[in-house]
Amino acid sequence: MSNHNSSALPVGVIFSQTGVTANTELSMLRASLLAIDRINRQGGVNGRLLSPICVDPQSIAENYGSLAQKLIIDHGVKLIFGGYTSSSRKAMLPVTGRHNVLLFYPTQYEGFEYASNVIYTGAAPNQGCLQLAQYMLSNIGKRVWMVGSDYIWPREINRIMRDLIVESNGEVLGEEFRPLETDEASLFQVAKLISEQKPDFVFANFVGKSIQSFYQAMHELNAQNPIPIASLTTTETEIQAMGFEAGLGHYTAAPYFQSINTPINIELVKEYRSLYGEDQVTNMCWEAAYFQVHLAAKAAELANSFQPDAILEQIAKVQHLAPQGKVRIDTANNHCYLWSRIGRANDKGQFDIVATSKTALRPDPYLVSYSKSSASSMQMIETNTFASPADKVSL
C-alpha cells in the first residue's frame, strides 16, 4: 500500500493500534490506507502516489503531539490524517499550527473550536447531539441519566444535552464520569446505581473499552426489562466487542452506519472485508477517515500543489460522494456538511436506521442556532423514516 519512490508524496497517518481506544482507531487507520490505495490505483494526485507513514500513539494523548512533530521533521509531511479523542486532537494542534501542516481530524467532537490548519470531518454537535436528544425525548421519555468518560468531549456534550433535556421539560436524574482507563467493577457500580433509579433512557458517552463494559453491566442488570441507552460513541465496532445481545435495542446518532444502502458503501464494505476479514465491521469514524483522504487529494489535485495553504484555497470547491452521501467542507469554519441519522442496534450487531436528515446538514460548531431556535436543524429529520410507534419503544 505504500510507495516510497522519490516523487511519492509522504502523508502522516496517526491512529492508535494499541491501548484503550485501539478498537476504533485501528478501523480508522485501515480506512485511511484503503482510501490512499484507491487513489494510488487511479494514478495518485496529478501522477504522484501518496506514501502513508503510519505511527502508533498507543492511545496516549500526548504521544499524538510528539509523533506529529516526528512525522513533520523526519519525513517532511505537510498533511496528517489522524486523532480520535479530543485530547489527542488538542495535543496535535500546537504542533501542526507551528509548522503550518494541515491536519484532517475524522471524529465527532464537542465543537467550539476553529483552527485555520485543521479540517474537521466528524460530526459537530448540531449534526448528531441535537437530533439524538430530540428523538429520545420525543419517543422514549424525559427522565435521563448521564454518564461518560472523564475528559473534554463527554463533559461538553453532556453540558449541551443537559440544556436540551431541561428545555424539553425533562429531568436529569444523575450524572457520573469515569476515567478513560477505568475498571469493570467501577462501571458495574455506576450501572447498578442507574438501574435502581429506572430512568427512561441513559445518555452514555464512554470512550474506548469502557463502552462494552458499561453496556454489558446494564444488560446483566436489566436483561428482563432493558433501559435504552443513547450514545454518540457506540458504533458497530463497540457492539461487536460487547456482544450483540448487550447492544440490542440501543441508539446511536451518526452520519454513517454500515447498514446504509448506497452503491459506494456496499462496494467499500465488500473491499474492506476482503482485505481485513469477513468479520470486520465499519463505523462512523471509519467512514470519515476514509472520505477525508479523498477530499484532501481532490483539493491537492485542483491546487496542483501539496502545500497546506494551496489545498485550503481549493477545498471549498471539492465534494465527494462518501458512503453516507455527498459531503463537502464549509470554509467558514473548516467543518464538514454531514448527514444526520439515528440508528437502533439490531440482533445482528448492525443498526436499523430509524430517522435520517433530508440532506447533509451545514456544520454549526458554535451552536449559533442552539436551544429553542435549534429546531430548524432538528426539523431536517424526516418523521416518515421513523419506525412505527410500537416499534420505537419496544426493546
Short mmCIF file of C-alpha atoms in Angstrom, two decimals:
data_model
loop_
_atom_site.label_atom_id
_atom_site.label_comp_id
_atom_site.label_asym_id
_atom_site.label_seq_id
_atom_site.Cartn_x
_atom_site.Cartn_y
_atom_site.Cartn_z
CA MET A 1 0.00 0.00 0.00
CA SER A 2 2.86 2.41 0.40
CA ASN A 3 5.19 3.68 -2.25
CA HIS A 4 8.49 5.29 -1.39
CA ASN A 5 9.78 6.42 -4.79
CA SER A 6 11.29 9.90 -4.99
CA SER A 7 8.17 11.51 -6.43
CA ALA A 8 5.90 9.95 -3.80
CA LEU A 9 4.09 12.36 -1.50
CA PRO A 10 4.58 11.44 2.17
CA VAL A 11 1.46 11.78 4.33
CA GLY A 12 1.25 11.19 8.08
CA VAL A 13 -1.31 8.75 9.49
CA ILE A 14 -1.70 8.88 13.29
CA PHE A 15 -4.10 6.33 14.77
CA SER A 16 -3.62 4.01 17.75
CA GLN A 17 -3.11 0.33 17.06
CA THR A 18 -2.71 -0.46 20.78
CA GLY A 19 -4.21 0.83 24.02
CA VAL A 20 -7.69 1.71 25.26
CA THR A 21 -9.04 3.29 22.04
CA ALA A 22 -7.31 0.94 19.57
CA ASN A 23 -10.51 -0.88 18.63
CA THR A 24 -11.98 2.07 16.74
CA GLU A 25 -8.70 3.72 15.77
CA LEU A 26 -7.46 0.60 14.02
CA SER A 27 -10.54 0.76 11.77
CA MET A 28 -9.71 4.45 11.05
CA LEU A 29 -6.12 3.57 10.16
CA ARG A 30 -7.32 0.86 7.79
CA ALA A 31 -9.91 3.19 6.21
CA SER A 32 -7.21 5.80 5.58
CA LEU A 33 -4.97 3.18 3.94
CA LEU A 34 -7.90 1.91 1.85
CA ALA A 35 -8.57 5.46 0.57
CA ILE A 36 -4.87 6.04 -0.16
CA ASP A 37 -4.68 2.72 -2.01
CA ARG A 38 -7.74 3.54 -4.13
CA ILE A 39 -6.33 6.99 -5.00
CA ASN A 40 -2.96 5.45 -5.92
CA ARG A 41 -4.62 2.80 -8.12
CA GLN A 42 -6.22 5.66 -10.06
CA GLY A 43 -2.86 7.31 -10.64
CA GLY A 44 -2.38 9.23 -7.37
CA VAL A 45 -2.52 13.04 -7.21
CA ASN A 46 -1.50 14.54 -10.56
CA GLY A 47 0.57 11.45 -11.23
CA ARG A 48 2.29 11.32 -7.84
CA LEU A 49 1.47 8.47 -5.48
CA LEU A 50 0.62 9.03 -1.82
CA SER A 51 3.04 7.37 0.59
CA PRO A 52 1.45 6.79 4.02
CA ILE A 53 3.76 6.90 7.05
CA CYS A 54 1.86 5.30 9.94
CA VAL A 55 2.68 5.74 13.63
CA ASP A 56 1.06 4.28 16.76
CA PRO A 57 0.40 6.74 19.64
CA GLN A 58 -0.79 3.80 21.82
CA SER A 59 -3.96 5.69 22.93
CA ILE A 60 -1.85 8.16 24.98
CA ALA A 61 -2.93 11.75 24.26
CA GLU A 62 0.46 13.45 24.46
CA ASN A 63 2.02 10.90 22.07
CA TYR A 64 -0.06 12.32 19.21
CA GLY A 65 1.73 15.66 19.50
CA SER A 66 5.26 14.22 19.68
CA LEU A 67 4.58 11.78 16.81
CA ALA A 68 3.09 14.58 14.67
CA GLN A 69 6.32 16.54 15.25
CA LYS A 70 8.40 13.49 14.28
CA LEU A 71 6.43 12.99 11.06
CA ILE A 72 6.89 16.65 10.14
CA ILE A 73 10.60 16.89 10.95
CA ASP A 74 11.84 13.41 9.98
CA HIS A 75 9.59 12.78 6.97
CA GLY A 76 8.65 16.26 5.75
CA VAL A 77 4.89 15.59 5.79
CA LYS A 78 2.60 18.54 5.02
CA LEU A 79 -0.57 16.60 5.59
CA ILE A 80 -1.63 14.49 8.58
CA PHE A 81 -4.72 12.29 8.88
CA GLY A 82 -5.40 11.31 12.47
CA GLY A 83 -6.63 11.68 16.01
CA TYR A 84 -9.63 10.18 17.77
CA THR A 85 -10.22 11.66 21.23
CA SER A 86 -10.43 15.43 21.68
CA SER A 87 -7.37 15.27 23.90
CA SER A 88 -5.42 13.66 21.03
CA ARG A 89 -6.51 16.48 18.71
CA LYS A 90 -5.60 19.14 21.28
CA ALA A 91 -2.12 17.57 21.57
CA MET A 92 -1.57 17.91 17.80
CA LEU A 93 -2.94 21.44 17.32
CA PRO A 94 0.09 23.44 18.55
CA VAL A 95 2.48 21.24 16.55
CA THR A 96 0.58 21.36 13.25
CA GLY A 97 -0.06 25.10 13.77
CA ARG A 98 3.59 25.90 14.44
CA HIS A 99 4.81 24.00 11.36
CA ASN A 100 1.91 25.04 9.08
CA VAL A 101 0.87 21.44 8.46
CA LEU A 102 -2.71 20.53 7.56
CA LEU A 103 -4.49 18.13 9.95
CA PHE A 104 -7.61 16.21 8.90
CA TYR A 105 -9.48 15.10 12.04
CA PRO A 106 -12.22 12.46 11.49
CA THR A 107 -14.13 12.15 14.77
CA GLN A 108 -17.36 13.67 16.05
CA TYR A 109 -16.49 16.14 18.80
CA GLU A 110 -17.79 18.86 21.13
CA GLY A 111 -17.42 21.80 18.72
CA PHE A 112 -16.45 25.30 19.88
CA GLU A 113 -13.14 25.18 18.05
CA TYR A 114 -11.62 26.58 14.90
CA ALA A 115 -8.03 26.16 13.78
CA SER A 116 -7.13 27.50 10.35
CA ASN A 117 -5.00 24.45 9.53
CA VAL A 118 -7.45 21.76 10.72
CA ILE A 119 -10.24 20.23 8.64
CA TYR A 120 -12.89 18.62 10.88
CA THR A 121 -14.75 15.80 9.13
CA GLY A 122 -16.59 14.26 12.11
CA ALA A 123 -19.99 15.49 13.33
CA ALA A 124 -20.37 18.79 15.16
CA PRO A 125 -23.00 18.85 17.96
CA ASN A 126 -25.72 20.17 15.59
CA GLN A 127 -25.22 17.13 13.33
CA GLY A 128 -25.89 14.43 15.93
CA CYS A 129 -26.34 15.51 19.54
CA LEU A 130 -29.37 17.73 18.82
CA GLN A 131 -31.05 15.04 16.72
CA LEU A 132 -30.42 12.31 19.29
CA ALA A 133 -31.83 14.49 22.08
CA GLN A 134 -34.91 15.31 20.03
CA TYR A 135 -35.54 11.68 19.08
CA MET A 136 -35.07 10.22 22.56
CA LEU A 137 -37.00 12.93 24.42
CA SER A 138 -39.91 12.73 21.90
CA ASN A 139 -40.07 8.96 21.57
CA ILE A 140 -38.56 7.31 24.64
CA GLY A 141 -39.02 9.54 27.68
CA LYS A 142 -37.78 12.54 29.64
CA ARG A 143 -36.15 11.07 32.76
CA VAL A 144 -32.49 10.76 31.87
CA TRP A 145 -29.28 9.52 33.50
CA MET A 146 -26.00 10.83 32.00
CA VAL A 147 -22.63 9.05 32.07
CA GLY A 148 -19.33 9.33 30.25
CA SER A 149 -15.55 9.19 30.23
CA ASP A 150 -13.88 11.98 32.18
CA TYR A 151 -12.34 14.33 29.63
CA ILE A 152 -13.23 17.26 27.37
CA TRP A 153 -15.60 15.70 24.85
CA PRO A 154 -18.07 13.80 27.10
CA ARG A 155 -18.22 16.70 29.59
CA GLU A 156 -19.01 19.26 26.87
CA ILE A 157 -21.51 17.01 25.08
CA ASN A 158 -23.25 16.28 28.40
CA ARG A 159 -23.49 20.02 29.07
CA ILE A 160 -25.24 20.52 25.72
CA MET A 161 -27.52 17.51 26.31
CA ARG A 162 -28.43 18.75 29.80
CA ASP A 163 -29.62 22.07 28.34
CA LEU A 164 -31.72 20.24 25.73
CA ILE A 165 -33.28 17.97 28.39
CA VAL A 166 -34.15 20.91 30.64
CA GLU A 167 -35.55 22.84 27.69
CA SER A 168 -37.84 19.90 26.87
CA ASN A 169 -39.12 19.84 30.47
CA GLY A 170 -37.14 16.67 31.07
CA GLU A 171 -35.22 15.69 34.19
CA VAL A 172 -31.57 14.73 34.67
CA LEU A 173 -31.66 12.08 37.42
CA GLY A 174 -27.89 11.90 37.82
CA GLU A 175 -24.54 12.32 36.13
CA GLU A 176 -21.28 10.38 36.57
CA PHE A 177 -17.92 10.46 34.84
CA ARG A 178 -15.23 7.79 34.98
CA PRO A 179 -11.55 7.98 33.92
CA LEU A 180 -10.76 6.89 30.35
CA GLU A 181 -8.97 3.85 31.74
CA THR A 182 -11.35 2.54 34.40
CA ASP A 183 -12.10 -0.93 35.69
CA GLU A 184 -15.19 -3.06 35.12
CA ALA A 185 -16.11 -3.03 38.82
CA SER A 186 -16.38 0.77 38.83
CA LEU A 187 -18.57 0.73 35.70
CA PHE A 188 -20.75 -2.01 37.19
CA GLN A 189 -21.35 0.21 40.27
CA VAL A 190 -22.48 3.08 38.02
CA ALA A 191 -24.76 0.71 36.08
CA LYS A 192 -26.24 -0.55 39.37
CA LEU A 193 -26.92 2.98 40.61
CA ILE A 194 -28.64 3.86 37.32
CA SER A 195 -30.66 0.63 37.17
CA GLU A 196 -32.06 1.23 40.66
CA GLN A 197 -33.45 4.60 39.55
CA LYS A 198 -35.02 3.22 36.34
CA PRO A 199 -34.56 6.24 34.02
CA ASP A 200 -36.43 6.35 30.69
CA PHE A 201 -33.04 6.25 29.00
CA VAL A 202 -29.32 6.68 29.65
CA PHE A 203 -27.21 9.17 27.70
CA ALA A 204 -23.81 7.43 27.65
CA ASN A 205 -20.63 8.82 26.17
CA PHE A 206 -17.93 6.50 27.33
CA VAL A 207 -14.96 6.14 25.01
CA GLY A 208 -12.83 3.07 24.36
CA LYS A 209 -13.14 -0.17 26.32
CA SER A 210 -15.47 1.36 28.95
CA ILE A 211 -18.29 1.28 26.38
CA GLN A 212 -18.50 -2.50 26.18
CA SER A 213 -18.09 -2.94 29.97
CA PHE A 214 -20.90 -0.48 30.72
CA TYR A 215 -23.35 -1.95 28.19
CA GLN A 216 -22.59 -5.49 29.40
CA ALA A 217 -23.26 -4.41 33.01
CA MET A 218 -26.54 -2.74 32.03
CA HIS A 219 -27.57 -5.86 30.11
CA GLU A 220 -26.73 -8.13 33.05
CA LEU A 221 -28.71 -5.95 35.47
CA ASN A 222 -31.72 -5.28 33.22
CA ALA A 223 -31.98 -8.27 30.87
CA GLN A 224 -35.72 -8.69 31.54
CA ASN A 225 -36.55 -5.01 31.26
CA PRO A 226 -33.86 -3.19 29.26
CA ILE A 227 -33.22 0.51 29.83
CA PRO A 228 -32.49 2.16 26.45
CA ILE A 229 -29.02 3.69 26.10
CA ALA A 230 -28.45 6.59 23.70
CA SER A 231 -24.90 7.37 22.64
CA LEU A 232 -22.78 9.34 20.20
CA THR A 233 -19.81 6.99 20.54
CA THR A 234 -21.22 3.46 20.37
CA THR A 235 -20.61 2.19 16.85
CA GLU A 236 -20.77 -1.19 15.11
CA THR A 237 -17.20 -1.80 16.35
CA GLU A 238 -18.20 -1.47 20.03
CA ILE A 239 -21.38 -3.54 19.52
CA GLN A 240 -19.25 -6.32 18.05
CA ALA A 241 -16.88 -6.13 21.05
CA MET A 242 -19.66 -6.19 23.69
CA GLY A 243 -21.78 -8.88 22.01
CA PHE A 244 -24.98 -8.38 20.02
CA GLU A 245 -27.25 -9.13 23.00
CA ALA A 246 -25.73 -6.37 25.13
CA GLY A 247 -26.09 -3.88 22.25
CA LEU A 248 -29.62 -4.84 21.19
CA GLY A 249 -32.16 -2.01 21.08
CA HIS A 250 -29.77 0.81 21.97
CA TYR A 251 -29.49 4.05 19.98
CA THR A 252 -26.67 5.96 18.31
CA ALA A 253 -26.67 9.16 16.25
CA ALA A 254 -24.14 9.20 13.43
CA PRO A 255 -23.73 10.47 9.86
CA TYR A 256 -22.95 6.91 8.77
CA PHE A 257 -23.91 3.34 9.63
CA GLN A 258 -22.61 0.22 7.88
CA SER A 259 -26.22 -0.64 7.01
CA ILE A 260 -26.57 2.37 4.65
CA ASN A 261 -27.72 1.03 1.31
CA THR A 262 -25.68 3.12 -1.14
CA PRO A 263 -23.71 1.53 -4.02
CA ILE A 264 -20.38 3.05 -2.88
CA ASN A 265 -20.92 1.85 0.70
CA ILE A 266 -21.74 -1.71 -0.43
CA GLU A 267 -18.64 -1.72 -2.67
CA LEU A 268 -16.33 -0.35 0.04
CA VAL A 269 -17.57 -2.66 2.81
CA LYS A 270 -17.01 -5.61 0.47
CA GLU A 271 -13.45 -4.48 -0.38
CA TYR A 272 -12.68 -3.75 3.29
CA ARG A 273 -13.79 -7.22 4.36
CA SER A 274 -11.84 -8.90 1.56
CA LEU A 275 -8.72 -7.12 2.87
CA TYR A 276 -9.19 -7.50 6.62
CA GLY A 277 -11.62 -10.39 7.13
CA GLU A 278 -15.32 -11.13 6.67
CA ASP A 279 -15.95 -10.48 10.37
CA GLN A 280 -14.84 -6.83 10.12
CA VAL A 281 -17.39 -4.07 10.69
CA THR A 282 -17.25 -0.43 9.61
CA ASN A 283 -18.34 2.59 11.66
CA MET A 284 -18.79 6.38 11.51
CA CYS A 285 -15.13 7.08 12.34
CA TRP A 286 -14.01 4.60 9.68
CA GLU A 287 -16.15 6.40 7.11
CA ALA A 288 -14.90 9.91 7.99
CA ALA A 289 -11.29 8.65 7.97
CA TYR A 290 -11.95 7.23 4.50
CA PHE A 291 -13.64 10.16 2.78
CA GLN A 292 -11.40 12.88 4.25
CA VAL A 293 -8.42 11.44 2.34
CA HIS A 294 -10.41 11.83 -0.89
CA LEU A 295 -11.32 15.45 -0.06
CA ALA A 296 -7.64 16.22 0.60
CA ALA A 297 -6.49 14.50 -2.60
CA LYS A 298 -9.11 16.27 -4.74
CA ALA A 299 -8.15 19.67 -3.31
CA ALA A 300 -4.42 18.94 -3.82
CA GLU A 301 -5.12 17.89 -7.39
CA LEU A 302 -7.06 21.08 -8.07
CA ALA A 303 -4.33 23.19 -6.45
CA ASN A 304 -1.64 21.21 -8.29
CA SER A 305 0.23 21.52 -5.01
CA PHE A 306 0.68 19.72 -1.73
CA GLN A 307 1.22 22.91 0.25
CA PRO A 308 -1.38 23.32 3.02
CA ASP A 309 -2.30 26.91 2.02
CA ALA A 310 -2.90 25.86 -1.58
CA ILE A 311 -5.04 22.89 -0.51
CA LEU A 312 -7.09 25.10 1.83
CA GLU A 313 -7.73 27.57 -1.01
CA GLN A 314 -9.24 24.82 -3.16
CA ILE A 315 -11.03 22.68 -0.58
CA ALA A 316 -14.29 24.66 -0.79
CA LYS A 317 -14.59 23.69 -4.46
CA VAL A 318 -14.46 19.94 -3.91
CA GLN A 319 -17.07 17.47 -2.81
CA HIS A 320 -17.00 13.72 -2.52
CA LEU A 321 -19.63 11.03 -2.80
CA ALA A 322 -18.95 9.36 0.55
CA PRO A 323 -20.73 6.20 1.76
CA GLN A 324 -23.11 8.43 3.78
CA GLY A 325 -23.91 10.65 0.76
CA LYS A 326 -22.31 13.76 -0.75
CA VAL A 327 -20.03 15.67 1.63
CA ARG A 328 -18.12 18.94 1.38
CA ILE A 329 -16.29 21.42 3.62
CA ASP A 330 -17.78 24.68 4.87
CA THR A 331 -14.82 27.06 4.68
CA ALA A 332 -16.49 29.47 7.11
CA ASN A 333 -15.47 27.06 9.89
CA ASN A 334 -13.45 24.19 8.26
CA HIS A 335 -16.10 21.65 9.30
CA CYS A 336 -17.96 19.25 7.03
CA TYR A 337 -21.54 19.19 5.73
CA LEU A 338 -22.73 15.80 7.03
CA TRP A 339 -25.89 13.73 7.06
CA SER A 340 -27.61 13.03 10.36
CA ARG A 341 -29.06 9.63 11.20
CA ILE A 342 -30.41 7.80 14.24
CA GLY A 343 -29.80 4.07 14.35
CA ARG A 344 -31.05 1.37 16.70
CA ALA A 345 -28.89 -1.74 17.16
CA ASN A 346 -30.47 -4.97 15.96
CA ASP A 347 -29.73 -8.62 16.82
CA LYS A 348 -27.09 -8.85 14.07
CA GLY A 349 -24.91 -6.13 15.57
CA GLN A 350 -25.93 -3.66 12.88
CA PHE A 351 -28.10 -0.53 13.13
CA ASP A 352 -31.61 -0.17 11.76
CA ILE A 353 -31.85 3.47 10.69
CA VAL A 354 -34.99 4.94 12.30
CA ALA A 355 -34.51 8.57 11.25
CA THR A 356 -32.45 10.42 8.68
CA SER A 357 -31.96 14.00 7.55
CA LYS A 358 -33.31 15.08 4.15
CA THR A 359 -29.93 16.45 3.18
CA ALA A 360 -26.42 16.97 4.51
CA LEU A 361 -26.57 19.47 7.40
CA ARG A 362 -24.43 22.56 7.48
CA PRO A 363 -21.97 22.35 10.40
CA ASP A 364 -22.60 24.74 13.28
CA PRO A 365 -19.67 24.05 15.64
CA TYR A 366 -20.51 27.08 17.80
CA LEU A 367 -24.19 26.12 18.10
CA VAL A 368 -25.22 29.57 16.99
CA SER A 369 -28.70 28.13 16.43
CA TYR A 370 -28.58 26.23 19.73
CA SER A 371 -31.58 25.82 22.11
CA LYS A 372 -35.14 26.83 21.09
CA SER A 373 -34.06 28.18 17.72
CA SER A 374 -32.17 24.97 17.00
CA ALA A 375 -35.46 23.44 15.86
CA SER A 376 -34.56 24.44 12.30
CA SER A 377 -31.71 21.95 12.15
CA MET A 378 -33.72 19.33 14.02
CA GLN A 379 -36.66 19.57 11.62
CA MET A 380 -34.32 18.21 8.96
CA ILE A 381 -35.20 14.80 10.37
CA GLU A 382 -37.89 13.15 8.27
CA THR A 383 -40.55 11.83 10.59
CA ASN A 384 -41.69 9.37 7.91
CA THR A 385 -38.45 7.45 8.34
CA PHE A 386 -39.22 6.70 11.99
CA ALA A 387 -40.20 3.16 12.84
CA SER A 388 -43.81 2.58 13.89
CA PRO A 389 -44.65 3.97 17.37
CA ALA A 390 -44.85 0.48 18.87
CA ASP A 391 -41.51 -0.38 17.32
CA LYS A 392 -39.83 2.71 18.74
CA VAL A 393 -40.17 1.90 22.39
CA SER A 394 -40.15 -1.89 22.42
CA LEU A 395 -36.67 -3.21 23.09
#
